[in-house]
Each structure stands twice: as C-alpha cells, then as structure tokens.
Coordinates of C-alpha atoms and ligand atoms in Angstrom, one line a residue:
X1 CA 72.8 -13.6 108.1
X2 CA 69.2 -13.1 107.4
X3 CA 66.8 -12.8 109.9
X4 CA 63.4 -14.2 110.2
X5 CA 60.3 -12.3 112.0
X6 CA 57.1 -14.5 113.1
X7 CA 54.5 -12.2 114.1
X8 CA 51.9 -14.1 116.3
X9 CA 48.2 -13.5 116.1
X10 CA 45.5 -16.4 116.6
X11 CA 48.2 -19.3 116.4
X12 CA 49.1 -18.4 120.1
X13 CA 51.5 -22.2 120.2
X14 CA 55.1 -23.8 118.5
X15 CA 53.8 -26.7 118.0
X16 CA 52.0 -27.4 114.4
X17 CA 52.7 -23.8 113.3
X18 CA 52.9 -23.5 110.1
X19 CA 55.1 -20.0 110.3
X20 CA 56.7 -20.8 113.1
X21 CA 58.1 -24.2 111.3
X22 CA 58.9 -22.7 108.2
X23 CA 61.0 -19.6 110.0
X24 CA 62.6 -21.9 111.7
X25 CA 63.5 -24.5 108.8
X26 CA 67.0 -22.7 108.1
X27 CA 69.1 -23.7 110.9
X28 CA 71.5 -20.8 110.2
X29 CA 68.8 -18.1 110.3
X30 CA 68.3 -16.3 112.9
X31 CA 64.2 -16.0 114.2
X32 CA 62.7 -13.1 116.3
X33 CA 59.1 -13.6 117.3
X34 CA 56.3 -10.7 117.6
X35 CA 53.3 -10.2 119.3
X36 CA 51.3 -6.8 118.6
X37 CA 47.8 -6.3 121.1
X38 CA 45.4 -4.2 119.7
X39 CA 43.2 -2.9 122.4
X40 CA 40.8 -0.6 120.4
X41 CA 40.8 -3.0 117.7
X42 CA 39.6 -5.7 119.6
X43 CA 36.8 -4.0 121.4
X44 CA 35.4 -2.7 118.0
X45 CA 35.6 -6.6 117.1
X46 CA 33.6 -6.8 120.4
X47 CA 36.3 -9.3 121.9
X48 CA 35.1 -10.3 125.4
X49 CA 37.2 -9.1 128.5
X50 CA 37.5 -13.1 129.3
X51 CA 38.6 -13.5 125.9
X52 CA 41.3 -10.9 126.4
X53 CA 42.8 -11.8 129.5
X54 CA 43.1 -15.5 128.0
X55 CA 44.9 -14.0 124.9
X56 CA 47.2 -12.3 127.4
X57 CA 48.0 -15.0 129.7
X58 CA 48.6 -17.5 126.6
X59 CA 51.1 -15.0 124.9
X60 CA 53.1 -14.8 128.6
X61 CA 52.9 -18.5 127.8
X62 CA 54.0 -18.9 124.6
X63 CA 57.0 -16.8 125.2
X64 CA 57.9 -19.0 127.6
X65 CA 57.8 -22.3 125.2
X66 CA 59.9 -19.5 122.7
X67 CA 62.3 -19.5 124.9
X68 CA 62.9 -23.4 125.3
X69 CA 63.9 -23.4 121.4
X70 CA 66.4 -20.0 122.4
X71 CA 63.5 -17.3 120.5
X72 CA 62.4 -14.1 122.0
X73 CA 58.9 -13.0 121.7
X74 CA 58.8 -9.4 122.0
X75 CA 55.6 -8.1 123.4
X76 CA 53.9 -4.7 121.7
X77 CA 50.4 -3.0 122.9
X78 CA 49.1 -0.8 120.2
X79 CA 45.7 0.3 120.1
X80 CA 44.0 0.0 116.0
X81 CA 44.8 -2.4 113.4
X82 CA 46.2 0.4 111.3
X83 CA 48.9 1.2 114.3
X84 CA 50.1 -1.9 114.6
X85 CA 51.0 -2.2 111.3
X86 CA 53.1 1.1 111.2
X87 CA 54.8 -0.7 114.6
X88 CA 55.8 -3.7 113.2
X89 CA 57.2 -2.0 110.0
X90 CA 59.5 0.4 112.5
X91 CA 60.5 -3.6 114.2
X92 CA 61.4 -4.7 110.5
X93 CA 63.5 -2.2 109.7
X94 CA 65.2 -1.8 113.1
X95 CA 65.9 -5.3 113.4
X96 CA 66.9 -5.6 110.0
X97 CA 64.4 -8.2 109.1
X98 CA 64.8 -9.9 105.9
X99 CA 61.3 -12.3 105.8
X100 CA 58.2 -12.2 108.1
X101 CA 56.4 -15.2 108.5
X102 CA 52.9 -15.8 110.0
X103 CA 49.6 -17.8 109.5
X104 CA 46.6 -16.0 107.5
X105 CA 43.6 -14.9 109.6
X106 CA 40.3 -14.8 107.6
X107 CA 38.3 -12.0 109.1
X108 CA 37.4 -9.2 107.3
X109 CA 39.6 -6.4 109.2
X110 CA 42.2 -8.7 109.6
X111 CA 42.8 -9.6 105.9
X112 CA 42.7 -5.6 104.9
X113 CA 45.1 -5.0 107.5
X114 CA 47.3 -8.3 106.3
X115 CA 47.3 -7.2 102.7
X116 CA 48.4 -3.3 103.5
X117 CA 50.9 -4.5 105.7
X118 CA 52.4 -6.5 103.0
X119 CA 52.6 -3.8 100.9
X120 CA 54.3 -1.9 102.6
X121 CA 57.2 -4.7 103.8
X122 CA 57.3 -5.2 100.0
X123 CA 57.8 -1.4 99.4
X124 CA 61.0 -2.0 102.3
X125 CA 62.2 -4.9 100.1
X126 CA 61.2 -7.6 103.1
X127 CA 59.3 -10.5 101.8
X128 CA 56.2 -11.9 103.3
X129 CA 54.9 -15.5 103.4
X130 CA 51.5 -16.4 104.7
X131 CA 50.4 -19.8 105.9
X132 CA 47.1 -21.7 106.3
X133 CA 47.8 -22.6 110.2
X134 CA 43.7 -22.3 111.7
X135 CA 42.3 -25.1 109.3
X136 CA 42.6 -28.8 108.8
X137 CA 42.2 -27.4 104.8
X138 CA 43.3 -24.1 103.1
X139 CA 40.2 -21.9 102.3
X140 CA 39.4 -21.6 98.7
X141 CA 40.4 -25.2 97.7
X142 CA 37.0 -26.9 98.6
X143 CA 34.5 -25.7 95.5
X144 CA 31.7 -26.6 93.9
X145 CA 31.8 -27.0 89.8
X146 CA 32.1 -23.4 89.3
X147 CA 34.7 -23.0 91.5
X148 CA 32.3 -21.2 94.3
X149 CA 32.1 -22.5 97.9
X150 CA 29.2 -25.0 98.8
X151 CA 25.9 -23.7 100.3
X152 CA 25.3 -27.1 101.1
X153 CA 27.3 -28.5 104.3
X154 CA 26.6 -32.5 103.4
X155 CA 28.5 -31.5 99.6
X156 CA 31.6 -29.2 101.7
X157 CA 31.8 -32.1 104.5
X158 CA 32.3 -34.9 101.5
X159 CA 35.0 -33.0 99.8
X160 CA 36.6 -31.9 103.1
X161 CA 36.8 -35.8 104.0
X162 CA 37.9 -37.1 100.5
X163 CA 40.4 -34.4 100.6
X164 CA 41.3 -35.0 104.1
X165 CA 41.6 -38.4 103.3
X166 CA 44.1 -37.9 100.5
X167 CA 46.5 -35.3 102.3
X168 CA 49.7 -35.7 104.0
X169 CA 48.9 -34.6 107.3
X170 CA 51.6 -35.2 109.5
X171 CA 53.8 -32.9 107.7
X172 CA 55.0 -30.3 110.2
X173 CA 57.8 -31.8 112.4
X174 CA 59.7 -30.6 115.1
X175 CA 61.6 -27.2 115.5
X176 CA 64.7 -27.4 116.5
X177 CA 66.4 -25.4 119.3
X178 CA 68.2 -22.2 117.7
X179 CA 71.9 -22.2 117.7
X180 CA 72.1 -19.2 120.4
X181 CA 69.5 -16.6 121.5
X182 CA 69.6 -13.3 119.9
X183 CA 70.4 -9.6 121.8
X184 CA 67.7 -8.7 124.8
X185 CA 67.9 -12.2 126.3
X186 CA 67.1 -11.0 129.8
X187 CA 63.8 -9.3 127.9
X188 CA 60.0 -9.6 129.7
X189 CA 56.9 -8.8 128.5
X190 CA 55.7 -6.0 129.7
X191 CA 52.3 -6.2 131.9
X192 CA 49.1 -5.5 130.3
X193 CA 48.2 -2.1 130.4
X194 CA 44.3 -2.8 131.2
X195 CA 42.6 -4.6 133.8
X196 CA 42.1 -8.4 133.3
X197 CA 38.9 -10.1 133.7
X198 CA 39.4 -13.2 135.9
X199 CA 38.4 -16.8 134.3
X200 CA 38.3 -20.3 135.2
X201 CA 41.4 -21.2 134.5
X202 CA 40.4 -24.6 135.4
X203 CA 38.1 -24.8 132.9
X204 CA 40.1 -22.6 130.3
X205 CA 44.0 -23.6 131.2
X206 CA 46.9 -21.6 130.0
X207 CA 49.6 -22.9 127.6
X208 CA 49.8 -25.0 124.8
X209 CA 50.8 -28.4 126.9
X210 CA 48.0 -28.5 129.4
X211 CA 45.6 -27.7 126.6
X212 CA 46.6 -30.6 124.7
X213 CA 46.2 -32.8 128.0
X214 CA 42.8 -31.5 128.3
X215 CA 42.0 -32.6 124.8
X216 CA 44.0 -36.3 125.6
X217 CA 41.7 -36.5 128.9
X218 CA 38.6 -35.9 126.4
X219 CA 39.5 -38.5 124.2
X220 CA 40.3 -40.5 126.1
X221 CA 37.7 -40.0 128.9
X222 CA 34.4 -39.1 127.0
X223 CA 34.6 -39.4 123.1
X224 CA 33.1 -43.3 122.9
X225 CA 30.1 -41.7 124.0
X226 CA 30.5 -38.2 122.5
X227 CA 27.5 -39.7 119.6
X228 CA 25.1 -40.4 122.4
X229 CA 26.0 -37.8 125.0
X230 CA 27.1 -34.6 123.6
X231 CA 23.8 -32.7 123.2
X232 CA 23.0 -33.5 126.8
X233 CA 23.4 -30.0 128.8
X234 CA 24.5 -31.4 132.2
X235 CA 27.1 -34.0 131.6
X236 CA 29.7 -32.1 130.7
X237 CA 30.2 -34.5 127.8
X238 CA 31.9 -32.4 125.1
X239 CA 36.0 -31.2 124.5
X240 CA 35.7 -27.5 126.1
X241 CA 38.4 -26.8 123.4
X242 CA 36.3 -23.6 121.4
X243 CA 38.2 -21.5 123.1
X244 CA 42.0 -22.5 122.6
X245 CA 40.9 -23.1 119.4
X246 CA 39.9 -19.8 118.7
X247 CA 43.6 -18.4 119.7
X248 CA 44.9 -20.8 118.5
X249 CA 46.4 -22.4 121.2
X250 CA 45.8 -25.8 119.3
X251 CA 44.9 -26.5 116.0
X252 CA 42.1 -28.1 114.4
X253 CA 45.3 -30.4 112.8
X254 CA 46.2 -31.6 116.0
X255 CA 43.2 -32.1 117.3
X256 CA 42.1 -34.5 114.1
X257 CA 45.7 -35.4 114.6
X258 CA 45.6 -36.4 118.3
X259 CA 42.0 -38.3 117.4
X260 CA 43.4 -40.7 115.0
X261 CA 46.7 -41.1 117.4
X262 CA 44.4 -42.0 120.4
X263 CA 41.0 -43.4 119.3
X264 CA 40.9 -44.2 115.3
X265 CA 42.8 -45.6 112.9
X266 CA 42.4 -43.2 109.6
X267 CA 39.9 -44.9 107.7
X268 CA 36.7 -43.7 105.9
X269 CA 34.4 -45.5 107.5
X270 CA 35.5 -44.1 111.1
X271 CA 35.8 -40.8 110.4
X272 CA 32.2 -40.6 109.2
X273 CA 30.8 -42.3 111.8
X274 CA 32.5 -39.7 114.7
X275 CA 29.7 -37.1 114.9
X276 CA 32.9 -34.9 117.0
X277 CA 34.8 -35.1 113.5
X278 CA 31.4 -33.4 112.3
X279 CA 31.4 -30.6 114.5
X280 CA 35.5 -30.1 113.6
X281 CA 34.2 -29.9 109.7
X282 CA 31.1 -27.3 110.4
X283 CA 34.2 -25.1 112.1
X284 CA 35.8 -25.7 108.7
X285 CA 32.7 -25.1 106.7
X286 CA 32.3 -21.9 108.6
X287 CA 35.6 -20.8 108.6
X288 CA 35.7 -21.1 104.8
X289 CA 32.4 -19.2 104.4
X290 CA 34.0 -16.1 105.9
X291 CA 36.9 -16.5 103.6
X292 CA 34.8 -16.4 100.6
X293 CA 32.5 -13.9 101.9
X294 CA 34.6 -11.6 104.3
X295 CA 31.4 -9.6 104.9
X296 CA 29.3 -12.3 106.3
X297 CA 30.0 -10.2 109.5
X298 CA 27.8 -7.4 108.6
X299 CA 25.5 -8.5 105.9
X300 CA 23.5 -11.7 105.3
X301 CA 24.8 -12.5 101.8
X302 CA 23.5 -15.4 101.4
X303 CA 19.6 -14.4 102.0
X304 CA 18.1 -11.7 100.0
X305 CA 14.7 -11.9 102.7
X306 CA 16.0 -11.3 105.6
X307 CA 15.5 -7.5 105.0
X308 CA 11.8 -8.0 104.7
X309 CA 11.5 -9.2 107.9
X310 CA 9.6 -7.0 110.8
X311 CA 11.1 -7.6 113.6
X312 CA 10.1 -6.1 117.0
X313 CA 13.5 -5.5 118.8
X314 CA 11.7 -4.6 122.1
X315 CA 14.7 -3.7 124.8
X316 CA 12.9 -4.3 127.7
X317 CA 12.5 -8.4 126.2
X318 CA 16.3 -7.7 124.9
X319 CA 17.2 -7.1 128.0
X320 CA 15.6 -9.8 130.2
X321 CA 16.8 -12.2 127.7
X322 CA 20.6 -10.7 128.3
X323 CA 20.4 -11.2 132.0
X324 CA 18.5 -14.2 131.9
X325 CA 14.9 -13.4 133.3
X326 CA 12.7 -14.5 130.9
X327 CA 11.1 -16.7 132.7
X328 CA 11.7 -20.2 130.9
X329 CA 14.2 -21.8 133.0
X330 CA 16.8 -23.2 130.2
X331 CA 16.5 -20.0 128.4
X332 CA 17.5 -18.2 131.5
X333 CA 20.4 -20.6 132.5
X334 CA 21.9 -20.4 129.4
X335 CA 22.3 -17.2 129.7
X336 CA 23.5 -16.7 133.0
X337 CA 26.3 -19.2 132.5
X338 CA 27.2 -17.3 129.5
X339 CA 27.5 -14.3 131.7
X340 CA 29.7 -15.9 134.3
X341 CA 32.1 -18.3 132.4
X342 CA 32.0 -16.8 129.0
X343 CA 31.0 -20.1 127.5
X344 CA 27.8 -22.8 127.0
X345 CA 27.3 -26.1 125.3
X346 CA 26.1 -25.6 121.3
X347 CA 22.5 -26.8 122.3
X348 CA 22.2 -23.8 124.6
X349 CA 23.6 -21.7 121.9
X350 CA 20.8 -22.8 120.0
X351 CA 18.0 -23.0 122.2
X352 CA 18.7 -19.1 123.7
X353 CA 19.8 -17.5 119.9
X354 CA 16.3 -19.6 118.5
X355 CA 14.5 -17.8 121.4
X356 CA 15.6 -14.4 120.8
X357 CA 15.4 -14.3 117.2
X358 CA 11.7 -16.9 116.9
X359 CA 10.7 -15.9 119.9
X360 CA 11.0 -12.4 121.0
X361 CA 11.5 -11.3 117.0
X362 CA 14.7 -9.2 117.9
X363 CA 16.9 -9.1 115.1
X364 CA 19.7 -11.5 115.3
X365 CA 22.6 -9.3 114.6
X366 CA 22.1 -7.8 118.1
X367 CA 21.9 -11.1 120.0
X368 CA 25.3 -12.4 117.4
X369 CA 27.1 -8.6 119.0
X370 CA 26.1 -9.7 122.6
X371 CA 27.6 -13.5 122.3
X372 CA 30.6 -12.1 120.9
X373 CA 30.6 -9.7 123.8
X374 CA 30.8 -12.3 126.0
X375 CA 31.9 -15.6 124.8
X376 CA 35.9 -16.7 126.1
X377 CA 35.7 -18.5 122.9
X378 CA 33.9 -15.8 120.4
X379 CA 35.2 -16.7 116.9
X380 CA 33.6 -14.5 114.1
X381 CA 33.4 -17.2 111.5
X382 CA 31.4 -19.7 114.2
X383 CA 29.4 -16.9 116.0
X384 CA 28.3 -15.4 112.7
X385 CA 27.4 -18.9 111.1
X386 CA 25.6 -20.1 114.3
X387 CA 23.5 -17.1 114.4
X388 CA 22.8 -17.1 110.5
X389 CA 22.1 -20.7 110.8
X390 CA 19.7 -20.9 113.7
X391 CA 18.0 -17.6 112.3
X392 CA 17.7 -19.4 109.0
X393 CA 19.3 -16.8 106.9
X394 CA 22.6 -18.0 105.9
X395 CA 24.1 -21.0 104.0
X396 CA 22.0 -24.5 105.0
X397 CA 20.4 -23.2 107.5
X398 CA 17.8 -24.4 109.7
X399 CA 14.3 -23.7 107.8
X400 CA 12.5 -20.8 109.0
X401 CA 9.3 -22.5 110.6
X402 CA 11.7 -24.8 113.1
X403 CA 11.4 -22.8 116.4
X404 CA 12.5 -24.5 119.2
X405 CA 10.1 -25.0 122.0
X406 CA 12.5 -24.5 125.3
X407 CA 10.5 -26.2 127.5
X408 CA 10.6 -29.8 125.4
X409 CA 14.1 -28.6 125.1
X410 CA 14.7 -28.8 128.3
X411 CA 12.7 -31.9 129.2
X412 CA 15.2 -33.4 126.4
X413 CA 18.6 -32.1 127.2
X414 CA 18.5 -31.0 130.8
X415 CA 15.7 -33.8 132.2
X416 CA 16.5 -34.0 135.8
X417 CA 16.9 -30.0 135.8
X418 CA 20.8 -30.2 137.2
X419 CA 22.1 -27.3 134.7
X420 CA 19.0 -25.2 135.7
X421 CA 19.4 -25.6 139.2
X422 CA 22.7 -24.7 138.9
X423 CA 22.4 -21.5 137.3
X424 CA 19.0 -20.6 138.6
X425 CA 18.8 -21.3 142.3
X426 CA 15.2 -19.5 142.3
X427 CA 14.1 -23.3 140.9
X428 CA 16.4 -24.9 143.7
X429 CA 13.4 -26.3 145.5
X430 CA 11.1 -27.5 142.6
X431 CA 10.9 -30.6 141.2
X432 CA 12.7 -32.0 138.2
X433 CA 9.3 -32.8 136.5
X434 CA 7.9 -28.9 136.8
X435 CA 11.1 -27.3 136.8
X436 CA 11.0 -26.7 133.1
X437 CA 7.8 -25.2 133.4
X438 CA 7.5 -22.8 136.6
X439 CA 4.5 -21.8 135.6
X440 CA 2.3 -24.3 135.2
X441 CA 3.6 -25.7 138.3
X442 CA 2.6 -21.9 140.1
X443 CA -0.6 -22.1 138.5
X444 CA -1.2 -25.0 139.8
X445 CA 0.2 -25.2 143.5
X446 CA -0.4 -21.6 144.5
X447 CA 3.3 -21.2 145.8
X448 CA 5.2 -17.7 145.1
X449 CA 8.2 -18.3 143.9
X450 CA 11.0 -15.5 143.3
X451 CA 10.9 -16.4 139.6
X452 CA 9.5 -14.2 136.9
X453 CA 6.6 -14.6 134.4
X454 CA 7.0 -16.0 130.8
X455 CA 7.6 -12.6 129.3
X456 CA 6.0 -13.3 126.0
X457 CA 3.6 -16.7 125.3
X458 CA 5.4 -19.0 123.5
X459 CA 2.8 -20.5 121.3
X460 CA 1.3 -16.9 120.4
X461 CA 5.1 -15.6 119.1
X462 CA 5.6 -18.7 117.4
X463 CA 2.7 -18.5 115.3
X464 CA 3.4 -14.6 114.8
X465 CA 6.8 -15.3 114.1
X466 CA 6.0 -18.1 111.1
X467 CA 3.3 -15.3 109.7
X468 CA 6.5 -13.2 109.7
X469 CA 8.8 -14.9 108.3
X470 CA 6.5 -16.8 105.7
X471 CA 5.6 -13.0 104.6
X472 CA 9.4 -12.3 104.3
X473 CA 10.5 -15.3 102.3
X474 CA 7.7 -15.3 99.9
X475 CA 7.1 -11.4 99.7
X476 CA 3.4 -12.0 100.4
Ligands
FAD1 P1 32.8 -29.9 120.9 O1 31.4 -30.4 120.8 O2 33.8 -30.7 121.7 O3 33.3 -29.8 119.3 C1 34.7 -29.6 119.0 C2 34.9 -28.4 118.2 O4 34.1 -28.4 117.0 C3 34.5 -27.1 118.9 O5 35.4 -26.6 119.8 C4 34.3 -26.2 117.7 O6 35.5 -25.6 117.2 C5 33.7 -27.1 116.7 N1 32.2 -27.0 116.7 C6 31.4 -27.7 117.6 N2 30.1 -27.4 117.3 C7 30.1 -26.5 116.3 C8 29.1 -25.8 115.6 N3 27.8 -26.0 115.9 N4 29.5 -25.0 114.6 C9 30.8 -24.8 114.3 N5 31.8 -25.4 114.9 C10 31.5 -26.3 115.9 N6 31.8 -21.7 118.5 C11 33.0 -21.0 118.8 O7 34.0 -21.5 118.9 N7 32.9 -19.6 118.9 C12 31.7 -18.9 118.8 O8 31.7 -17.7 118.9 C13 30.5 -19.7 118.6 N8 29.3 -19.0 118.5 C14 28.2 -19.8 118.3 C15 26.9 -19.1 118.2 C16 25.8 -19.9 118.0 C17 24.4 -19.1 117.9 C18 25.8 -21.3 117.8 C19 24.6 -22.0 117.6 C20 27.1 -21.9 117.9 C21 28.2 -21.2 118.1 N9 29.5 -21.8 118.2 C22 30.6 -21.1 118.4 C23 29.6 -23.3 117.9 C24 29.6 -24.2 119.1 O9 28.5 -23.9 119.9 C25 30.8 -24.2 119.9 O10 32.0 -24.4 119.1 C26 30.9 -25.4 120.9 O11 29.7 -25.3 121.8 C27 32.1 -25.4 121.7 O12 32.2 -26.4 122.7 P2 33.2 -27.6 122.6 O13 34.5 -27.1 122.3 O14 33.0 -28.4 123.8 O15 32.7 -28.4 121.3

C-alpha cells in the first residue's frame, strides 16, 4: 500500500491544490496530511501576530474540509525552519511514507529549507514532488530572449497573457473522498501554544468556502466599476483577497478562474481591458522576481545606486510616521489603519511608503520590515516589490523624481475626507475642503486643534530629496 504525505504550507485549501490533487489521484493510496508551525521562523520573517492567528484559524479550517474527503491533518509546532524539517523526516519514517507531495514556496528561507529537506527524504528512499500551486504560471517559464526574467512589467504582462491564453487552465478536478480514514481518527489539533492576536474576522473570514463567497460577492458586486473606482480610498471598492491569497486560502487560479466563470468570457480583448486582471499579473510579476532573485529580500539587485544614497533615518520622524502623527492627515490614516486591521488599500501603500522614503529620507528597508510587521496579508514577494518600486530601486520602477504630494493625494482619492475621519477623529470637526491640509486651515482660522504639526515641509524634502537621489543615480 503506499502512502502519500501532503505537507501544507501557504496553500492552506483542497480545492485547486496542485499537491493535494495529485496525492490524491491514486484511489488506492492512502494520504496523510501535515502541517508544521514555525514560531521562531516566522518572527525572523517578521510575520505579523494578525497574520499568525489567521494562519492558525485557517489550518483548524482546513482540517476540517480534510476530513470531509476521510484525511487527517496532523497538526506540529516547531520553532526554526531547520527543526521542522528534522520533524517531518521522524513523520516519514514513522508513518512509513512512501512520497510527500506539496506546492513550492519561492522565498529565499523557504527554498533552502525545501531543497535540504529533499535531500534528506531522498537519502530515506522517499520521493518528493513539488508543484507550482501560488501562481496562475510556473516561475522561470516567462523570459526574455536570453532566457532571463523581464525588467520590464508591460513585456512579463504580454507573455503572461499570451501564455495564459494558450493554457489549459481548468485542469485540476475534483478529489475524491478516500476509501476509509486512516488510524487516529478521533485526532484534534492541538491549541496554539502562543497568544493570538484578534482580527476582523469579518473582514478577513476563515475557510476556504466563505473566502471564495467573498471573492463571488466582489465580482459580482463591485468589479464593473473596479477601472473607475479602485484607487478611491473610501469606497471600499477593491477584492480584500491579499490576504487569503497570501496563505493560500485561494489561489490566484481560481480567482482568474472564478472571473471568467462570473463576469468574462476568455477572450483577449477582455482580459486586457480588466485593470483587476492587472493587478493579479503584477502579483505574478512579483512573485516571479523573487524566484529569479531569491535575495531581493535583503539586497536591491536590480539597482547598483541605491547604495549612494544619504539617507537621514531620523527615529523620532520614523517613529511619528509608525504611529501615524505626522501631521498630513492621509499619511497619518493610513497608517493608523494599518495598525488596527493589519491591512490598507494599495494607494495608501503608496502614498505612506512614498512619504517615508521621498519624504522623511529613511531608508526603505526599514519602512518594508515595519509593513511586514504588521500587514494580515504581508507577502515577501509583494511587500518587497512595492517598496522597491515606490522607492524607485527595483525592476520598472516608479522614476526617482515622482514624489507624491499627500495632500493632492488626498484631495484625489479621499475628497470628501471619510477615510480620514475615520481613522483620525482629531479632523472630525473640519471640513472636507481643509481637512487635507490642517494647517493651512489653523493658520488661517486661529482654532487649536489636537492635531500635530507637519513634521518636516513637504516642498523643502522634496527638493532635498531629488538633489539626493539625482546625486545617487548619476554619481555626481
Ligand atoms: P485588489 O485591488 O482587489 O487586487 C487583487 C489582487 O491583486 C490583490 O489581492 C493582490 O494579490 C494583487 N495586487 C493588487 N495590487 C497589487 C500591487 N500593486 N502589486 C502586486 N500585486 C497586487 N500586497 C500583498 O498582498 N502583501 C504585501 O505585503 C504587500 N505589500 C505592499 C507594499 C507596498 C509598499 C505596496 C505599494 C503594495 C503592496 N502590496 C502588497 C500590493 C497591494 O497593495 C495589495 O495587494 C492590495 O492593496 C491588496 O488589496 P486587494 O486584495 O483588495 O487588491
């Protein structure tokens, strides 16, 4: 009889799972599931506490939906990457596992660990077999001429639609209930060890089914006017699915999947004109940037200026910025819902990282660490490739001398001040027209408000910043 092992990481769902489908495809075999926590692991990766407790409540989940198909997802809290791979080698062998399936992650700690774990099955004669479960295309396939990945998004974004266009994608069907469960079937998880940080579970919902009727709600609901609405801060216009995404609650298949089932038919001209397809494909493009480059995380590759850059790093701007007192209202908002929910719409992502690195000249990889420290849905391909991007230092990135001026941000994105209200009720009782400027408004009417100061001058740092910069990129 053999017997087949999935080990679980960030594909927490059965449906569209690569590993999970092919463990399965053998009716005869019988298939144990695994999930191994990494505690210490995942704080060095800076994992947020939100981020954790969804990871926990989505595996209590996904055992659950193992169950319906008669598998057992054992349930294993180790603390380094290193440990959990001498734990699931002690599972093999006691188990007597034959093949271990699961879908690749791309990060750089997570491939070293994956390739010295498969050494060792190897060296216990159990074979391994990876899948490509976290992408709508396998990384490494879309290259240039030379076989290299494109800098340039437009040229990855063609290829990834022509190739898209040209693939079977409805490929992974339905699992079929195992025959009988296997040993321990009166087995639980075990609670988590550590405490869990409370989320909105309304926002973020638990399990692979209601996720997917969130998505079917968004379709349905608000992606005819995604092209129009979705860099507007206050309507609440975009999918909200980062972070299942990011554990892999759903896939980025089943999301292009679900798209063409409710709102398209699969034709060129469509799926170029969907600007949420776009944002799918700069996941992709990300995603595959980190595969080619696994140390994108630490070092800006793809720039060779970035070292010549002064920046001023001053902690007492770092940390107004972090707690969201700088004194421009979107700047400040942004960051305070950040703090509470662990998540904000990209064009706050960009306005706030743009201020931080343009504006207060503080070195981006600090403000990249505190995202990730927060976010529900921090991804290390995404947060990496926003920050790189917005700090014009990493492949097609925003040029250096576009700073974004928060207050015209604001007046743009947020015009009647809701989101700012919301997050800072300081600004409660001014008017939509000076709320993105307290200020002037201050300056002007005389009234104290319990609001602080601009902390730097926004025109003065932006001209300092393009001297900088300019300096940096053309060694002058
Ligand atoms: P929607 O607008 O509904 O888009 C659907 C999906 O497309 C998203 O869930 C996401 O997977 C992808 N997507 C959307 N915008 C982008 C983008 N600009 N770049 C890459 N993929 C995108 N996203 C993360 O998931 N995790 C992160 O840690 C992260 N950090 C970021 C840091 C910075 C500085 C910036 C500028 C962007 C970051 N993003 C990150 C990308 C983006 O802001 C979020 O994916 C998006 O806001 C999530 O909201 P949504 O699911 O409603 O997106």
């Amino acid at each position: 009889m053999t017997i087949n092992l999935v080990w679980f990481r960030s594909d927490l769902r059965v449906r569209y799972n690569p590993a999970l489908y092919f463990a399965c495809k053998n009716n005869e075999s019988i298939v144990l599931a695994l999930f191994i926590s990494s505690m210490k692991q995942w704080k060095l990766n800076l994992f947020s506490s939100k981020k954790i407790s969804l990871i926990y409540k989505n595996v209590i989940s996904l055992s659950k939906e193992l169950r319906k198909l008669n598998i057992i997802l054992y349930y294993y809290e180790s603390t380094t990457f290193s440990k959990s791979i001498n734990y699931l080698v002690r599972f093999c062998k006691k188990n007597k596992v034959n093949n271990l399936y699961y879908n690749y992650e791309y990060e750089f700690f997570h491939q070293k660990r994956d390739i010295m774990a498969m050494k060792i099955l190897k060296n216990n004669s159990i074979f391994s077999y990876g899948f490509h479960g976290s992408t709508l295309i396998q990384p490494g396939i879309i290259t240039n001429k030379t076989g290299n990945m494109y800098k340039k998004y437009s040229f990855f974004k063609k290829k990834c639609i022509q190739m898209l266009a040209t693939k079977q994608l409805n490929y992974i069907f339905k699992i079929k209930k195992r025959k009988k469960i296997v040993n321990h079937s009166n087995y639980k998880i075990p609670s988590f060890r550590f405490s869990l940080e409370k989320f909105n579970e309304q926002l973020f919902p638990i399990g692979e089914k209601k996720v997917i009727k969130k998505l079917k709600l968004f379709l349905k609901n608000k992606l005819n006017n995604y092209n129009s609405d979705h860099n507007s801060i206050s309507l609440n216009s975009t999918s909200m699915i980062s972070a299942h995404l990011s554990i892999g609650v759903i896939s980025p298949l089943q999301c292009l999947l679900l798209l063409f089932k409710y709102r398209f038919n699969v034709h060129k001209y469509s799926v170029e004109k969907c600007l949420w397809i776009n944002e799918l494909i700069w996941r992709e493009f990300f995603k595959h940037l980190l595969y080619f480059y696994p140390l994108l995380y630490k070092e800006t590759i793809l720039c060779n200026w970035e070292k010549n850059i002064t920046w001023k790093n001053n902690k007492k701007h770092f940390n107004a910025w972090k707690i969201g007192k700088t004194g421009f209202p979107i700047v400040d908002a942004g960051m305070r819902q950040l703090n509470q929910i662990g998540w904000i719409h990209n064009r706050l992502r960009m306005i706030t990282s743009s201020f931080l690195v343009k504006n207060l000249l503080i070195n981006w990889k600090k403000g990249e660490k505190y995202f990730m420290s927060q976010l529900i849905d921090g991804d290390v391909a995404l947060n990496n490739g926003g920050w790189q991007w917005i700090s014009s230092v990493g492949s097609d990135s925003v040029p250096y001398f576009r700073i974004f001026n928060p207050i015209l941000q604001s007046k743009k994105f947020d015009p009647k001040g809701v989101f700012i209200k919301k997050y800072v009720p300081e600004l409660k009782k001014i008017s939509s027209v000076s709320i993105h400027d307290p200020n002037l408004w201050h300056e002007k009417v005389k009234k104290e408000i319990n609001y602080p100061q601009p902390i730097i001058d926004f025109s003065h740092s932006r001209r300092e910043t393009l001297t900088i910069f300019r300096r940096a990129k053309y060694k002058l």
